[in-house]
Amino acid sequence: MMIIQLLILNILSYIFIYKLSFLITSKYIYPFRVADLINLFTNSLLFFIVAFFFFSLKVAIIFLFINLNFFYISYSIINLINTSPRMKIILEIKKNKKISINQLYKFYNYDFILDNRLRRLQSSNQIEYKDSKISLKDNKFNFFKIII
């Protein structure tokens, strides 16, 4: 019965630390948000230690896998919401109840979309601005190199 309580506490802790970590930072370590990683490592370490101390290594490893699954689920859901233009438009319509096409064009014009993408690439240290020019950073560890 105590394992169930620990699992419920783990879920609540994951949600709380998740919200808190997004208040702390919105930076990226491509392809992950730093907030996602903070939450994953904090909860995994905390509940691994608690489960190991009160139960066994086997239970601690199970809690590690549970937190990895929470990370995968939350990462997937948040990124679906944040990266899908259709979802952003739907959320904007829901927030405003009704919205005109002209208002949507104010939010979703080429400049807005380009600025958002460039800001994400810059926050993840993949690009840099120099003399009004944009170039790729030569990072030693960069997932983008796999694609190129």
CSV table of C-alpha atoms in Angstrom, one decimal:
chain,number,residue,atom,x,y,z
A,1,MET,CA,0.0,0.0,0.0
A,2,MET,CA,2.9,2.4,0.7
A,3,ILE,CA,4.2,1.9,-2.9
A,4,ILE,CA,0.8,3.2,-4.2
A,5,GLN,CA,1.1,6.3,-2.0
A,6,LEU,CA,4.7,6.8,-3.2
A,7,LEU,CA,3.5,6.5,-6.8
A,8,ILE,CA,0.7,9.1,-6.2
A,9,LEU,CA,3.3,11.4,-4.5
A,10,ASN,CA,5.6,10.9,-7.5
A,11,ILE,CA,2.8,11.9,-9.9
A,12,LEU,CA,2.0,15.0,-7.9
A,13,SER,CA,5.6,15.9,-7.5
A,14,TYR,CA,6.2,15.5,-11.3
A,15,ILE,CA,3.4,17.9,-12.1
A,16,PHE,CA,4.5,20.4,-9.5
A,17,ILE,CA,8.2,20.4,-10.4
A,18,TYR,CA,7.2,20.5,-14.1
A,19,LYS,CA,5.2,23.7,-13.6
A,20,LEU,CA,7.9,25.2,-11.4
A,21,SER,CA,10.7,24.4,-13.9
A,22,PHE,CA,8.9,26.1,-16.7
A,23,LEU,CA,8.7,29.2,-14.5
A,24,ILE,CA,12.5,29.0,-14.0
A,25,THR,CA,13.5,28.7,-17.7
A,26,SER,CA,12.3,28.4,-21.2
A,27,LYS,CA,15.6,27.6,-22.8
A,28,TYR,CA,16.3,24.6,-25.0
A,29,ILE,CA,19.0,22.0,-25.2
A,30,TYR,CA,17.9,20.8,-28.6
A,31,PRO,CA,15.6,18.9,-28.9
A,32,PHE,CA,14.6,19.2,-25.2
A,33,ARG,CA,13.5,22.1,-23.0
A,34,VAL,CA,15.7,22.6,-20.0
A,35,ALA,CA,12.6,22.6,-17.9
A,36,ASP,CA,11.8,19.0,-19.1
A,37,LEU,CA,15.3,17.9,-18.2
A,38,ILE,CA,15.2,19.6,-14.8
A,39,ASN,CA,12.0,17.8,-14.0
A,40,LEU,CA,13.2,14.4,-15.2
A,41,PHE,CA,16.4,14.5,-13.3
A,42,THR,CA,14.9,15.9,-10.1
A,43,ASN,CA,12.1,13.5,-9.9
A,44,SER,CA,14.1,10.5,-11.0
A,45,LEU,CA,16.8,11.1,-8.5
A,46,LEU,CA,14.4,12.0,-5.6
A,47,PHE,CA,12.1,9.0,-6.1
A,48,PHE,CA,15.0,6.6,-6.9
A,49,ILE,CA,16.6,7.4,-3.6
A,50,VAL,CA,13.3,7.3,-1.6
A,51,ALA,CA,12.3,4.0,-3.2
A,52,PHE,CA,15.7,2.5,-2.7
A,53,PHE,CA,15.9,3.6,0.9
A,54,PHE,CA,12.4,2.4,1.9
A,55,PHE,CA,12.0,-0.6,-0.4
A,56,SER,CA,14.6,-2.1,-2.6
A,57,LEU,CA,16.8,-1.6,-5.7
A,58,LYS,CA,14.1,-3.3,-7.8
A,59,VAL,CA,11.4,-0.8,-6.7
A,60,ALA,CA,13.9,2.1,-7.2
A,61,ILE,CA,14.5,1.0,-10.8
A,62,ILE,CA,10.8,0.7,-11.4
A,63,PHE,CA,10.4,4.3,-10.2
A,64,LEU,CA,13.2,5.3,-12.5
A,65,PHE,CA,11.3,3.8,-15.5
A,66,ILE,CA,8.1,5.4,-14.3
A,67,ASN,CA,9.7,8.8,-14.4
A,68,LEU,CA,11.2,8.1,-17.8
A,69,ASN,CA,7.8,7.3,-19.0
A,70,PHE,CA,6.3,10.5,-17.5
A,71,PHE,CA,9.1,12.4,-19.2
A,72,TYR,CA,8.3,10.8,-22.6
A,73,ILE,CA,4.6,11.5,-22.2
A,74,SER,CA,4.9,15.1,-21.1
A,75,TYR,CA,7.6,15.8,-23.7
A,76,SER,CA,5.5,14.4,-26.5
A,77,ILE,CA,2.3,16.2,-25.4
A,78,ILE,CA,3.9,19.6,-24.8
A,79,ASN,CA,5.9,19.4,-28.1
A,80,LEU,CA,2.8,18.4,-30.0
A,81,ILE,CA,1.0,21.5,-28.6
A,82,ASN,CA,3.8,23.9,-29.1
A,83,THR,CA,5.0,22.9,-32.5
A,84,SER,CA,1.8,22.3,-34.3
A,85,PRO,CA,0.5,25.4,-36.0
A,86,ARG,CA,-3.0,23.9,-36.2
A,87,MET,CA,-3.1,23.4,-32.4
A,88,LYS,CA,-1.8,26.9,-31.8
A,89,ILE,CA,-4.6,28.3,-33.9
A,90,ILE,CA,-7.2,26.2,-32.2
A,91,LEU,CA,-5.9,27.3,-28.8
A,92,GLU,CA,-6.0,30.9,-29.9
A,93,ILE,CA,-9.6,30.6,-31.1
A,94,LYS,CA,-10.6,28.8,-27.8
A,95,LYS,CA,-8.9,31.5,-25.7
A,96,ASN,CA,-10.7,34.3,-27.5
A,97,LYS,CA,-14.0,32.4,-28.1
A,98,LYS,CA,-14.2,34.0,-31.6
A,99,ILE,CA,-11.5,35.6,-33.6
A,100,SER,CA,-11.4,37.3,-37.0
A,101,ILE,CA,-9.1,36.2,-39.8
A,102,ASN,CA,-7.3,39.6,-39.5
A,103,GLN,CA,-6.5,39.0,-35.8
A,104,LEU,CA,-5.1,35.6,-36.7
A,105,TYR,CA,-2.9,37.2,-39.3
A,106,LYS,CA,-1.5,39.5,-36.6
A,107,PHE,CA,-0.4,36.4,-34.6
A,108,TYR,CA,0.6,34.2,-37.5
A,109,ASN,CA,2.4,36.2,-40.1
A,110,TYR,CA,5.7,35.3,-41.6
A,111,ASP,CA,7.7,37.6,-39.3
A,112,PHE,CA,6.1,36.2,-36.2
A,113,ILE,CA,6.8,32.6,-37.2
A,114,LEU,CA,10.3,33.3,-38.3
A,115,ASP,CA,11.1,35.3,-35.1
A,116,ASN,CA,9.8,32.4,-33.0
A,117,ARG,CA,11.9,29.8,-34.8
A,118,LEU,CA,15.0,31.9,-34.8
A,119,ARG,CA,14.6,32.6,-31.0
A,120,ARG,CA,14.3,28.8,-30.4
A,121,LEU,CA,17.3,28.1,-32.5
A,122,GLN,CA,19.3,30.8,-30.7
A,123,SER,CA,18.2,29.7,-27.2
A,124,SER,CA,19.3,26.2,-28.0
A,125,ASN,CA,22.7,27.5,-29.1
A,126,GLN,CA,22.3,26.2,-32.7
A,127,ILE,CA,22.7,29.6,-34.4
A,128,GLU,CA,24.3,32.9,-33.7
A,129,TYR,CA,23.9,36.4,-34.9
A,130,LYS,CA,27.0,38.3,-36.0
A,131,ASP,CA,27.0,41.5,-38.1
A,132,SER,CA,23.4,41.1,-39.0
A,133,LYS,CA,24.0,37.6,-40.3
A,134,ILE,CA,23.0,34.2,-39.0
A,135,SER,CA,25.3,31.2,-38.9
A,136,LEU,CA,25.2,27.7,-37.4
A,137,LYS,CA,27.2,27.4,-34.2
A,138,ASP,CA,29.9,24.7,-34.2
A,139,ASN,CA,28.8,22.8,-31.1
A,140,LYS,CA,30.5,19.6,-30.3
A,141,PHE,CA,27.3,17.9,-29.2
A,142,ASN,CA,24.4,18.9,-31.4
A,143,PHE,CA,21.5,16.6,-32.5
A,144,PHE,CA,21.1,18.9,-35.6
A,145,LYS,CA,24.4,17.4,-37.0
A,146,ILE,CA,22.7,14.1,-37.3
A,147,ILE,CA,20.2,15.6,-39.7
A,148,ILE,CA,22.8,17.6,-41.7
